[in-house]
PDB file of C-alpha atoms in Angstrom:
ATOM      1  CA  UNK X   3      14.062  18.198  20.498  1.00  0.00           C
ATOM      2  CA  UNK X   4      13.188  16.829  17.220  1.00  0.00           C
ATOM      3  CA  UNK X   5      10.873  19.329  15.245  1.00  0.00           C
ATOM      4  CA  UNK X   6       7.911  17.755  13.225  1.00  0.00           C
ATOM      5  CA  UNK X   7       6.174  19.984  10.953  1.00  0.00           C
ATOM      6  CA  UNK X   8       3.304  18.844   8.962  1.00  0.00           C
ATOM      7  CA  UNK X   9       2.836  20.675   5.740  1.00  0.00           C
ATOM      8  CA  UNK X  10      -0.794  21.319   4.956  1.00  0.00           C
ATOM      9  CA  UNK X  11      -2.752  22.812   2.337  1.00  0.00           C
ATOM     10  CA  UNK X  12      -6.576  22.291   0.784  1.00  0.00           C
ATOM     11  CA  UNK X  13      -6.717  19.146  -1.099  1.00  0.00           C
ATOM     12  CA  UNK X  14      -4.992  16.835   1.786  1.00  0.00           C
ATOM     13  CA  UNK X  15      -6.333  13.461   2.874  1.00  0.00           C
ATOM     14  CA  UNK X  16      -7.879  13.640   6.467  1.00  0.00           C
ATOM     15  CA  UNK X  17      -6.815  10.132   7.198  1.00  0.00           C
ATOM     16  CA  UNK X  18      -3.073  10.065   6.838  1.00  0.00           C
ATOM     17  CA  UNK X  19      -2.969  13.757   8.153  1.00  0.00           C
ATOM     18  CA  UNK X  20      -4.571  12.645  11.503  1.00  0.00           C
ATOM     19  CA  UNK X  21      -2.123   9.547  11.665  1.00  0.00           C
ATOM     20  CA  UNK X  22       0.945  11.950  11.680  1.00  0.00           C
ATOM     21  CA  UNK X  23      -0.890  14.051  14.310  1.00  0.00           C
ATOM     22  CA  UNK X  24      -1.691  11.276  16.606  1.00  0.00           C
ATOM     23  CA  UNK X  25       2.155   9.904  16.431  1.00  0.00           C
ATOM     24  CA  UNK X  26       4.093  13.095  16.471  1.00  0.00           C
ATOM     25  CA  UNK X  27       1.403  15.572  17.990  1.00  0.00           C
ATOM     26  CA  UNK X  28       0.362  13.499  21.008  1.00  0.00           C
ATOM     27  CA  UNK X  29       1.923  14.242  24.427  1.00  0.00           C
ATOM     28  CA  UNK X  30       4.148  11.171  25.122  1.00  0.00           C
ATOM     29  CA  UNK X  31       6.709  12.738  27.400  1.00  0.00           C
ATOM     30  CA  UNK X  32       6.163   9.859  29.484  1.00  0.00           C
ATOM     31  CA  UNK X  33       7.815   7.713  26.893  1.00  0.00           C
ATOM     32  CA  UNK X  34      10.583  10.153  26.041  1.00  0.00           C
ATOM     33  CA  UNK X  35      11.086  13.673  27.551  1.00  0.00           C
ATOM     34  CA  UNK X  36      11.112  15.783  25.458  1.00  0.00           C
ATOM     35  CA  UNK X  37       8.997  14.308  22.705  1.00  0.00           C
ATOM     36  CA  UNK X  38       8.655  15.965  19.352  1.00  0.00           C
ATOM     37  CA  UNK X  39       7.950  19.643  18.827  1.00  0.00           C
ATOM     38  CA  UNK X  40       4.986  19.428  16.505  1.00  0.00           C
ATOM     39  CA  UNK X  41       3.548  22.204  14.210  1.00  0.00           C
ATOM     40  CA  UNK X  42       1.186  22.359  11.460  1.00  0.00           C
ATOM     41  CA  UNK X  43       2.210  24.615   8.627  1.00  0.00           C
ATOM     42  CA  UNK X  44       0.072  25.836   5.825  1.00  0.00           C
ATOM     43  CA  UNK X  45      -0.826  28.814   3.995  1.00  0.00           C
ATOM     44  CA  UNK X  46      -4.155  29.786   6.009  1.00  0.00           C
ATOM     45  CA  UNK X  47      -7.165  28.008   7.577  1.00  0.00           C
ATOM     46  CA  UNK X  48      -7.428  24.927   5.076  1.00  0.00           C
ATOM     47  CA  UNK X  49     -10.529  22.685   4.554  1.00  0.00           C
ATOM     48  CA  UNK X  50      -9.469  19.004   4.916  1.00  0.00           C
ATOM     49  CA  UNK X  51     -12.489  16.725   3.965  1.00  0.00           C
ATOM     50  CA  UNK X  52     -15.141  18.208   6.284  1.00  0.00           C
ATOM     51  CA  UNK X  53     -12.588  19.162   8.833  1.00  0.00           C
ATOM     52  CA  UNK X  54     -11.132  22.760   8.771  1.00  0.00           C
ATOM     53  CA  UNK X  55      -7.787  23.502  10.615  1.00  0.00           C
ATOM     54  CA  UNK X  56      -5.829  26.582  11.734  1.00  0.00           C
ATOM     55  CA  UNK X  57      -2.019  26.132  11.031  1.00  0.00           C
ATOM     56  CA  UNK X  58       0.300  27.153  13.633  1.00  0.00           C
ATOM     57  CA  UNK X  59       2.753  28.835  11.137  1.00  0.00           C
ATOM     58  CA  UNK X  60       3.094  29.451   7.198  1.00  0.00           C
ATOM     59  CA  UNK X  61       4.652  27.091   5.006  1.00  0.00           C
ATOM     60  CA  UNK X  62       8.119  29.075   5.328  1.00  0.00           C
ATOM     61  CA  UNK X  63       8.191  27.694   8.743  1.00  0.00           C
ATOM     62  CA  UNK X  64       8.940  24.060   7.065  1.00  0.00           C
ATOM     63  CA  UNK X  65      12.444  25.232   6.621  1.00  0.00           C
ATOM     64  CA  UNK X  66      12.943  25.373  10.442  1.00  0.00           C
ATOM     65  CA  UNK X  67      11.984  21.768  10.807  1.00  0.00           C
ATOM     66  CA  UNK X  68      13.674  18.620  11.485  1.00  0.00           C
ATOM     67  CA  UNK X  69      11.640  16.638   9.968  1.00  0.00           C
ATOM     68  CA  UNK X  70       8.725  17.411   7.313  1.00  0.00           C
ATOM     69  CA  UNK X  71       6.014  15.402   6.942  1.00  0.00           C
ATOM     70  CA  UNK X  72       3.519  15.646   3.636  1.00  0.00           C
ATOM     71  CA  UNK X  73       0.191  13.947   3.974  1.00  0.00           C
ATOM     72  CA  UNK X  74      -2.039  12.314   1.329  1.00  0.00           C
ATOM     73  CA  UNK X  75      -2.718  14.607  -1.733  1.00  0.00           C
ATOM     74  CA  UNK X  76      -6.598  14.019  -2.413  1.00  0.00           C
ATOM     75  CA  UNK X  77      -6.393  14.512  -6.331  1.00  0.00           C
ATOM     76  CA  UNK X  78      -3.452  13.169  -8.106  1.00  0.00           C
ATOM     77  CA  UNK X  79      -4.788  14.170 -11.253  1.00  0.00           C
ATOM     78  CA  UNK X  80      -4.229  17.775 -10.227  1.00  0.00           C
ATOM     79  CA  UNK X  81      -0.985  19.350  -9.780  1.00  0.00           C
ATOM     80  CA  UNK X  82      -0.167  20.207  -5.985  1.00  0.00           C
ATOM     81  CA  UNK X  83       0.040  23.883  -5.266  1.00  0.00           C
ATOM     82  CA  UNK X  84       3.181  25.334  -6.442  1.00  0.00           C
ATOM     83  CA  UNK X  85       3.670  27.326  -3.016  1.00  0.00           C
ATOM     84  CA  UNK X  86       3.762  23.797  -1.279  1.00  0.00           C
ATOM     85  CA  UNK X  87       5.980  21.962  -3.555  1.00  0.00           C
ATOM     86  CA  UNK X  88       8.525  24.932  -3.297  1.00  0.00           C
ATOM     87  CA  UNK X  89       8.137  25.148   0.442  1.00  0.00           C
ATOM     88  CA  UNK X  90       8.930  21.422   0.696  1.00  0.00           C
ATOM     89  CA  UNK X  91      11.775  21.652  -1.670  1.00  0.00           C
ATOM     90  CA  UNK X  92      13.080  24.644   0.320  1.00  0.00           C
ATOM     91  CA  UNK X  93      12.892  22.403   3.624  1.00  0.00           C
ATOM     92  CA  UNK X  94      14.974  19.379   2.093  1.00  0.00           C
ATOM     93  CA  UNK X  95      17.412  22.052   0.796  1.00  0.00           C
ATOM     94  CA  UNK X  96      17.730  23.428   4.342  1.00  0.00           C
ATOM     95  CA  UNK X  97      18.457  19.703   5.683  1.00  0.00           C
ATOM     96  CA  UNK X  98      14.997  18.760   6.604  1.00  0.00           C
ATOM     97  CA  UNK X  99      14.187  15.272   6.539  1.00  0.00           C
ATOM     98  CA  UNK X 100      11.174  14.978   4.205  1.00  0.00           C
ATOM     99  CA  UNK X 101       8.683  11.913   4.326  1.00  0.00           C
ATOM    100  CA  UNK X 102       5.383  11.570   2.219  1.00  0.00           C
ATOM    101  CA  UNK X 103       2.402   9.512   3.325  1.00  0.00           C
ATOM    102  CA  UNK X 104       0.334   7.782   0.726  1.00  0.00           C
ATOM    103  CA  UNK X 105      -0.100  10.171  -2.364  1.00  0.00           C
ATOM    104  CA  UNK X 106       2.214  13.023  -0.915  1.00  0.00           C
ATOM    105  CA  UNK X 107       4.610  11.303  -3.077  1.00  0.00           C
ATOM    106  CA  UNK X 108       3.269  13.444  -5.652  1.00  0.00           C
ATOM    107  CA  UNK X 109       4.373  16.404  -3.978  1.00  0.00           C
ATOM    108  CA  UNK X 110       7.899  15.168  -3.328  1.00  0.00           C
ATOM    109  CA  UNK X 111       8.146  14.219  -7.256  1.00  0.00           C
ATOM    110  CA  UNK X 112       6.822  17.476  -8.105  1.00  0.00           C
ATOM    111  CA  UNK X 113       9.652  19.165  -6.083  1.00  0.00           C
ATOM    112  CA  UNK X 114      12.358  16.834  -7.553  1.00  0.00           C
ATOM    113  CA  UNK X 115      13.114  14.903  -4.556  1.00  0.00           C
ATOM    114  CA  UNK X 116      12.461  11.669  -5.922  1.00  0.00           C
ATOM    115  CA  UNK X 117      14.620  12.009  -8.983  1.00  0.00           C
ATOM    116  CA  UNK X 118      16.826   9.052  -9.231  1.00  0.00           C
ATOM    117  CA  UNK X 119      15.465   7.587  -5.813  1.00  0.00           C
ATOM    118  CA  UNK X 120      13.359   4.602  -5.013  1.00  0.00           C
ATOM    119  CA  UNK X 121       9.637   5.470  -3.975  1.00  0.00           C
ATOM    120  CA  UNK X 122       6.511   4.261  -3.527  1.00  0.00           C
ATOM    121  CA  UNK X 123       2.864   5.488  -2.978  1.00  0.00           C
ATOM    122  CA  UNK X 124      -0.853   3.809  -2.827  1.00  0.00           C
ATOM    123  CA  UNK X 125      -0.731   0.745  -5.203  1.00  0.00           C
ATOM    124  CA  UNK X 126      -3.514   2.377  -7.190  1.00  0.00           C
ATOM    125  CA  UNK X 127      -1.447   5.261  -8.236  1.00  0.00           C
ATOM    126  CA  UNK X 128       2.120   3.941  -8.788  1.00  0.00           C
ATOM    127  CA  UNK X 129       1.540   3.627 -12.500  1.00  0.00           C
ATOM    128  CA  UNK X 130       0.690   7.216 -12.812  1.00  0.00           C
ATOM    129  CA  UNK X 131       3.450   8.468 -10.241  1.00  0.00           C
ATOM    130  CA  UNK X 132       6.029   6.418 -12.767  1.00  0.00           C
ATOM    131  CA  UNK X 133       4.382   7.949 -15.710  1.00  0.00           C
ATOM    132  CA  UNK X 134       4.379  11.363 -14.805  1.00  0.00           C
ATOM    133  CA  UNK X 135       7.769  11.345 -13.130  1.00  0.00           C
ATOM    134  CA  UNK X 136      10.026   8.980 -15.149  1.00  0.00           C
ATOM    135  CA  UNK X 137      13.203   9.736 -13.491  1.00  0.00           C
ATOM    136  CA  UNK X 138      11.520   8.333 -10.230  1.00  0.00           C
ATOM    137  CA  UNK X 139      11.705   4.643  -9.549  1.00  0.00           C
ATOM    138  CA  UNK X 140       8.564   3.526  -8.202  1.00  0.00           C
ATOM    139  CA  UNK X 141       8.217   0.123  -6.316  1.00  0.00           C
ATOM    140  CA  UNK X 142       4.681  -0.881  -5.940  1.00  0.00           C
ATOM    141  CA  UNK X 143       5.064  -3.762  -3.621  1.00  0.00           C
ATOM    142  CA  UNK X 144       6.576  -2.253  -0.519  1.00  0.00           C
ATOM    143  CA  UNK X 145       5.029  -0.628   2.547  1.00  0.00           C
ATOM    144  CA  UNK X 146       7.555   2.227   2.804  1.00  0.00           C
ATOM    145  CA  UNK X 147      10.775   3.497   1.082  1.00  0.00           C
ATOM    146  CA  UNK X 148      13.329   5.000   3.332  1.00  0.00           C
ATOM    147  CA  UNK X 149      16.179   6.788   1.104  1.00  0.00           C
ATOM    148  CA  UNK X 150      17.635   8.186   4.268  1.00  0.00           C
ATOM    149  CA  UNK X 151      16.719  12.010   3.923  1.00  0.00           C
ATOM    150  CA  UNK X 152      13.766  11.443   1.550  1.00  0.00           C
ATOM    151  CA  UNK X 153      10.888   8.799   2.603  1.00  0.00           C
ATOM    152  CA  UNK X 154       7.743   7.732   1.020  1.00  0.00           C
ATOM    153  CA  UNK X 155       4.936   5.625   2.298  1.00  0.00           C
ATOM    154  CA  UNK X 156       2.273   3.241   0.290  1.00  0.00           C
ATOM    155  CA  UNK X 157      -1.286   3.821   0.841  1.00  0.00           C
ATOM    156  CA  UNK X 158      -3.425   4.416   3.858  1.00  0.00           C
ATOM    157  CA  UNK X 159      -2.571   2.440   6.801  1.00  0.00           C
ATOM    158  CA  UNK X 160       0.932   2.146   5.368  1.00  0.00           C
ATOM    159  CA  UNK X 161       1.294   5.967   6.599  1.00  0.00           C
ATOM    160  CA  UNK X 162       1.205   4.487  10.069  1.00  0.00           C
ATOM    161  CA  UNK X 163       4.046   1.956   9.275  1.00  0.00           C
ATOM    162  CA  UNK X 164       6.410   5.068   8.088  1.00  0.00           C
ATOM    163  CA  UNK X 165       5.546   6.974  10.832  1.00  0.00           C
ATOM    164  CA  UNK X 166       6.491   4.069  13.312  1.00  0.00           C
ATOM    165  CA  UNK X 167       9.707   3.885  11.430  1.00  0.00           C
ATOM    166  CA  UNK X 168      10.258   7.443  11.952  1.00  0.00           C
ATOM    167  CA  UNK X 169       9.871   7.257  15.609  1.00  0.00           C
ATOM    168  CA  UNK X 170      12.005   3.851  15.772  1.00  0.00           C
ATOM    169  CA  UNK X 171      14.716   5.665  14.082  1.00  0.00           C
ATOM    170  CA  UNK X 172      14.825   8.797  16.368  1.00  0.00           C
ATOM    171  CA  UNK X 173      13.842   6.760  19.618  1.00  0.00           C
ATOM    172  CA  UNK X 174      14.648   3.215  19.163  1.00  0.00           C
ATOM    173  CA  UNK X 175      12.532   0.283  18.689  1.00  0.00           C
ATOM    174  CA  UNK X 176      11.377  -0.235  22.393  1.00  0.00           C
ATOM    175  CA  UNK X 177       9.884   3.314  22.310  1.00  0.00           C
ATOM    176  CA  UNK X 178       8.046   2.688  18.731  1.00  0.00           C
ATOM    177  CA  UNK X 179       6.984  -0.526  19.836  1.00  0.00           C
ATOM    178  CA  UNK X 180       5.443   1.404  22.938  1.00  0.00           C
ATOM    179  CA  UNK X 181       3.664   3.637  20.627  1.00  0.00           C
ATOM    180  CA  UNK X 182       2.201   0.851  18.570  1.00  0.00           C
ATOM    181  CA  UNK X 183       0.794  -0.865  21.588  1.00  0.00           C
ATOM    182  CA  UNK X 184      -0.867   2.514  22.546  1.00  0.00           C
ATOM    183  CA  UNK X 185      -2.285   2.813  19.149  1.00  0.00           C
ATOM    184  CA  UNK X 186      -3.197  -0.954  19.084  1.00  0.00           C
ATOM    185  CA  UNK X 187      -1.329  -1.808  15.662  1.00  0.00           C
ATOM    186  CA  UNK X 188       1.449  -3.879  14.880  1.00  0.00           C
ATOM    187  CA  UNK X 189       5.013  -2.071  15.499  1.00  0.00           C
ATOM    188  CA  UNK X 190       6.120  -4.092  12.160  1.00  0.00           C
ATOM    189  CA  UNK X 191       4.216  -5.475   9.332  1.00  0.00           C
ATOM    190  CA  UNK X 192       5.421  -8.187   6.884  1.00  0.00           C
ATOM    191  CA  UNK X 193       5.320  -8.182   3.353  1.00  0.00           C
ATOM    192  CA  UNK X 194       4.435  -5.389   1.048  1.00  0.00           C
ATOM    193  CA  UNK X 195       1.159  -3.804  -0.157  1.00  0.00           C
ATOM    194  CA  UNK X 196       0.781  -6.416  -2.997  1.00  0.00           C
ATOM    195  CA  UNK X 197      -0.949  -8.447  -0.327  1.00  0.00           C
ATOM    196  CA  UNK X 198      -3.514  -5.783  -0.360  1.00  0.00           C
ATOM    197  CA  UNK X 199      -4.155  -5.657  -3.743  1.00  0.00           C
ATOM    198  CA  UNK X 200      -7.360  -7.199  -5.801  1.00  0.00           C
ATOM    199  CA  UNK X 201      -6.484  -8.961  -8.775  1.00  0.00           C
ATOM    200  CA  UNK X 202      -9.526  -8.148 -10.927  1.00  0.00           C
ATOM    201  CA  UNK X 203     -10.708 -10.124 -13.929  1.00  0.00           C
ATOM    202  CA  UNK X 204     -11.211  -8.234 -17.440  1.00  0.00           C
ATOM    203  CA  UNK X 205     -14.673  -7.440 -17.392  1.00  0.00           C
ATOM    204  CA  UNK X 206     -16.829  -8.975 -19.852  1.00  0.00           C
ATOM    205  CA  UNK X 207     -16.988  -7.054 -23.145  1.00  0.00           C
ATOM    206  CA  UNK X 208     -16.865  -7.446 -27.009  1.00  0.00           C
ATOM    207  CA  UNK X 209     -13.376  -8.930 -27.388  1.00  0.00           C
ATOM    208  CA  UNK X 210     -12.300 -12.593 -28.285  1.00  0.00           C
ATOM    209  CA  UNK X 211     -11.511 -13.736 -24.978  1.00  0.00           C
ATOM    210  CA  UNK X 212     -14.704 -12.867 -23.066  1.00  0.00           C
ATOM    211  CA  UNK X 213     -15.656 -16.399 -23.049  1.00  0.00           C
ATOM    212  CA  UNK X 214     -12.374 -17.767 -22.212  1.00  0.00           C
ATOM    213  CA  UNK X 215     -12.196 -16.202 -18.578  1.00  0.00           C
ATOM    214  CA  UNK X 216     -14.889 -17.526 -17.102  1.00  0.00           C
ATOM    215  CA  UNK X 217     -14.121 -20.749 -18.645  1.00  0.00           C
ATOM    216  CA  UNK X 218     -10.569 -20.860 -17.123  1.00  0.00           C
ATOM    217  CA  UNK X 219     -11.765 -19.584 -14.004  1.00  0.00           C
ATOM    218  CA  UNK X 220     -14.034 -22.485 -13.225  1.00  0.00           C
ATOM    219  CA  UNK X 221     -10.928 -25.031 -13.868  1.00  0.00           C
ATOM    220  CA  UNK X 222      -8.005 -23.286 -11.756  1.00  0.00           C
ATOM    221  CA  UNK X 223      -7.811 -26.730 -10.143  1.00  0.00           C
ATOM    222  CA  UNK X 224      -6.871 -28.551 -13.160  1.00  0.00           C
ATOM    223  CA  UNK X 225      -3.248 -28.117 -14.876  1.00  0.00           C
ATOM    224  CA  UNK X 226      -4.186 -25.684 -17.634  1.00  0.00           C
ATOM    225  CA  UNK X 227      -1.469 -25.023 -20.481  1.00  0.00           C
ATOM    226  CA  UNK X 228      -1.447 -22.411 -23.014  1.00  0.00           C
ATOM    227  CA  UNK X 229      -2.421 -24.952 -25.549  1.00  0.00           C
ATOM    228  CA  UNK X 230      -5.585 -25.632 -23.448  1.00  0.00           C
ATOM    229  CA  UNK X 231      -6.574 -22.037 -23.345  1.00  0.00           C
ATOM    230  CA  UNK X 232      -5.809 -21.435 -27.122  1.00  0.00           C
ATOM    231  CA  UNK X 233      -7.837 -24.299 -27.776  1.00  0.00           C
ATOM    232  CA  UNK X 234     -10.832 -23.343 -25.902  1.00  0.00           C
ATOM    233  CA  UNK X 235     -10.564 -19.849 -27.550  1.00  0.00           C
ATOM    234  CA  UNK X 236     -10.111 -21.210 -31.087  1.00  0.00           C
ATOM    235  CA  UNK X 237      -6.918 -19.554 -31.878  1.00  0.00           C
ATOM    236  CA  UNK X 238      -3.170 -20.592 -32.274  1.00  0.00           C
ATOM    237  CA  UNK X 239      -1.012 -19.942 -28.975  1.00  0.00           C
ATOM    238  CA  UNK X 240       0.620 -17.135 -30.620  1.00  0.00           C
ATOM    239  CA  UNK X 241      -2.609 -15.353 -31.619  1.00  0.00           C
ATOM    240  CA  UNK X 242      -3.907 -16.146 -28.045  1.00  0.00           C
ATOM    241  CA  UNK X 243      -0.724 -14.398 -26.747  1.00  0.00           C
ATOM    242  CA  UNK X 244      -1.263 -11.466 -28.582  1.00  0.00           C
ATOM    243  CA  UNK X 245      -4.630 -11.022 -27.356  1.00  0.00           C
ATOM    244  CA  UNK X 246      -4.032 -11.669 -23.984  1.00  0.00           C
ATOM    245  CA  UNK X 247      -1.430  -8.748 -24.024  1.00  0.00           C
ATOM    246  CA  UNK X 248      -4.094  -6.420 -25.297  1.00  0.00           C
ATOM    247  CA  UNK X 249      -6.628  -7.240 -22.961  1.00  0.00           C
ATOM    248  CA  UNK X 250      -4.774  -7.915 -19.741  1.00  0.00           C
ATOM    249  CA  UNK X 251      -1.612  -6.689 -20.009  1.00  0.00           C
ATOM    250  CA  UNK X 252       0.202  -9.794 -19.469  1.00  0.00           C
ATOM    251  CA  UNK X 253       0.614 -13.424 -20.692  1.00  0.00           C
ATOM    252  CA  UNK X 254      -1.631 -16.091 -20.590  1.00  0.00           C
ATOM    253  CA  UNK X 255       0.585 -17.891 -17.904  1.00  0.00           C
ATOM    254  CA  UNK X 256       1.002 -14.895 -15.758  1.00  0.00           C
ATOM    255  CA  UNK X 257      -2.580 -14.302 -15.948  1.00  0.00           C
ATOM    256  CA  UNK X 258      -3.440 -17.819 -14.659  1.00  0.00           C
ATOM    257  CA  UNK X 259      -1.055 -17.849 -11.815  1.00  0.00           C
ATOM    258  CA  UNK X 260      -2.583 -14.544 -10.621  1.00  0.00           C
ATOM    259  CA  UNK X 261      -5.937 -15.738 -10.808  1.00  0.00           C
ATOM    260  CA  UNK X 262      -4.740 -18.969  -8.791  1.00  0.00           C
ATOM    261  CA  UNK X 263      -3.192 -17.028  -6.304  1.00  0.00           C
ATOM    262  CA  UNK X 264      -6.297 -14.719  -5.995  1.00  0.00           C
ATOM    263  CA  UNK X 265      -8.295 -17.981  -5.700  1.00  0.00           C
ATOM    264  CA  UNK X 266      -5.915 -19.040  -2.679  1.00  0.00           C
ATOM    265  CA  UNK X 267      -6.145 -15.815  -1.026  1.00  0.00           C
ATOM    266  CA  UNK X 268      -9.961 -16.332  -1.122  1.00  0.00           C
ATOM    267  CA  UNK X 269      -9.934 -19.810   0.489  1.00  0.00           C
ATOM    268  CA  UNK X 270      -7.243 -18.647   3.107  1.00  0.00           C
ATOM    269  CA  UNK X 271      -9.853 -15.995   4.032  1.00  0.00           C
ATOM    270  CA  UNK X 272     -12.839 -18.038   4.165  1.00  0.00           C
ATOM    271  CA  UNK X 273     -12.218 -21.567   4.899  1.00  0.00           C
ATOM    272  CA  UNK X 274     -10.134 -23.759   7.140  1.00  0.00           C
ATOM    273  CA  UNK X 275      -8.945 -25.905   4.342  1.00  0.00           C
ATOM    274  CA  UNK X 276      -5.163 -26.825   4.853  1.00  0.00           C
ATOM    275  CA  UNK X 277      -2.366 -25.438   2.596  1.00  0.00           C
ATOM    276  CA  UNK X 278      -1.937 -28.837   0.833  1.00  0.00           C
ATOM    277  CA  UNK X 279      -5.807 -28.914   0.122  1.00  0.00           C
ATOM    278  CA  UNK X 280      -5.896 -25.300  -1.174  1.00  0.00           C
ATOM    279  CA  UNK X 281      -2.713 -26.129  -3.292  1.00  0.00           C
ATOM    280  CA  UNK X 282      -4.899 -28.686  -4.686  1.00  0.00           C
ATOM    281  CA  UNK X 283      -8.019 -26.555  -5.380  1.00  0.00           C
ATOM    282  CA  UNK X 284      -6.051 -23.867  -7.022  1.00  0.00           C
ATOM    283  CA  UNK X 285      -3.959 -26.308  -9.578  1.00  0.00           C
ATOM    284  CA  UNK X 286      -0.681 -25.582  -7.421  1.00  0.00           C
ATOM    285  CA  UNK X 287      -0.164 -29.140  -6.990  1.00  0.00           C
ATOM    286  CA  UNK X 288       1.660 -29.321  -3.685  1.00  0.00           C
ATOM    287  CA  UNK X 289       1.951 -27.011  -0.688  1.00  0.00           C
ATOM    288  CA  UNK X 290       5.566 -26.277  -1.540  1.00  0.00           C
ATOM    289  CA  UNK X 291       4.634 -24.850  -5.060  1.00  0.00           C
ATOM    290  CA  UNK X 292       1.801 -22.960  -3.268  1.00  0.00           C
ATOM    291  CA  UNK X 293       4.259 -21.242  -0.560  1.00  0.00           C
ATOM    292  CA  UNK X 294       6.519 -20.134  -3.181  1.00  0.00           C
ATOM    293  CA  UNK X 295       4.632 -18.448  -5.607  1.00  0.00           C
ATOM    294  CA  UNK X 296       2.376 -17.207  -2.985  1.00  0.00           C
ATOM    295  CA  UNK X 297       5.414 -15.708  -0.964  1.00  0.00           C
ATOM    296  CA  UNK X 298       6.988 -14.301  -4.089  1.00  0.00           C
ATOM    297  CA  UNK X 299       3.737 -12.841  -5.710  1.00  0.00           C
ATOM    298  CA  UNK X 300       2.527 -11.429  -1.897  1.00  0.00           C
ATOM    299  CA  UNK X 301       5.534 -10.903  -0.078  1.00  0.00           C
ATOM    300  CA  UNK X 302       4.075 -13.092   2.937  1.00  0.00           C
ATOM    301  CA  UNK X 303       3.646 -17.048   3.345  1.00  0.00           C
ATOM    302  CA  UNK X 304      -0.042 -18.403   3.340  1.00  0.00           C
ATOM    303  CA  UNK X 305      -0.281 -18.706   6.926  1.00  0.00           C
ATOM    304  CA  UNK X 306       0.510 -15.247   7.685  1.00  0.00           C
ATOM    305  CA  UNK X 307      -1.675 -14.086   5.214  1.00  0.00           C
ATOM    306  CA  UNK X 308      -4.641 -16.381   6.548  1.00  0.00           C
ATOM    307  CA  UNK X 309      -3.594 -14.746  10.233  1.00  0.00           C
ATOM    308  CA  UNK X 310      -4.266 -11.178   8.810  1.00  0.00           C
ATOM    309  CA  UNK X 311      -7.114 -11.553   6.799  1.00  0.00           C
ATOM    310  CA  UNK X 312      -8.976 -14.496   8.436  1.00  0.00           C
ATOM    311  CA  UNK X 313     -13.006 -14.201   7.981  1.00  0.00           C
ATOM    312  CA  UNK X 314     -14.658 -15.006  10.958  1.00  0.00           C
ATOM    313  CA  UNK X 315     -16.823 -18.250   9.715  1.00  0.00           C
ATOM    314  CA  UNK X 316     -18.488 -19.233  12.933  1.00  0.00           C
ATOM    315  CA  UNK X 317     -19.892 -17.713  15.909  1.00  0.00           C
ATOM    316  CA  UNK X 318     -17.667 -17.234  19.091  1.00  0.00           C
ATOM    317  CA  UNK X 319     -15.334 -14.567  20.710  1.00  0.00           C
ATOM    318  CA  UNK X 320     -12.228 -13.732  18.889  1.00  0.00           C
ATOM    319  CA  UNK X 321      -8.948 -12.582  20.532  1.00  0.00           C
ATOM    320  CA  UNK X 322      -9.737  -9.450  22.387  1.00  0.00           C
ATOM    321  CA  UNK X 323     -13.586  -9.877  22.374  1.00  0.00           C
ATOM    322  CA  UNK X 324     -15.805 -10.581  25.298  1.00  0.00           C
ATOM    323  CA  UNK X 325     -19.229 -12.070  25.655  1.00  0.00           C
ATOM    324  CA  UNK X 326     -21.786  -9.916  26.980  1.00  0.00           C
TER     325      UNK X 326
END
């Protein structure tokens, strides 16, 4: 029987913790017998949000597990407890497979388990993880990373993707697919977490480009060039590039492409326009161009994105709904 230990301390996120308990702690012996031998391991009774948990064992029990899972760490600005970091490191040294969910990657990084490895975490914290742990190669786009004995997931729901991946490794695709159906989630999701990231427009401020951003956003259907933007801003193209880098962290053309993609996302979510029509409305020109940039940026084609994020625009039942 594979033993799964969930490492818990105060300051964990209850959502990711609950996902792991649902997958590995439920009695699914009707699928595979034996299922996982599941244990909560912590220093004492802990507070997780508004919930109080009583661990089955102390953190020292992690060294006896085949798989150790570290849920999300709530305050990434705070260093995780040394006893948790040490226990996770010792479990890995004892041969355990160690997986982090969401910001639990900060615990693995503090333990040195991600040094020289590819890793991910919630997209909102990837830059901080990379800054604090420069020996870690952080990929902000993927849903999870499997390094063999060390695995990390992106934010929130991506924790489920990684949990199902572990089930797939241990028991095969058929069992993982059955677990996914039981939980009413897809057994595998295409693309990465880039499709879930909002591309913000810099807030209005007292800077030279404050008036340029809304002007450009109103003309995304037009073939704007750097020269057009510079002319509107009343500065040279080189001067414009310096200001763009300072304000947005990117170049004028990269920013413009990001806004076109963002607008395409909105149209895919809220309208029934064809991809050709959306390509014209966003200044992409052709559906082929839109599909190429969209897939390269978000990891999924426009049609897949629309099916995932489609906003209900008219009354009537959706799949799975029934009239009263």
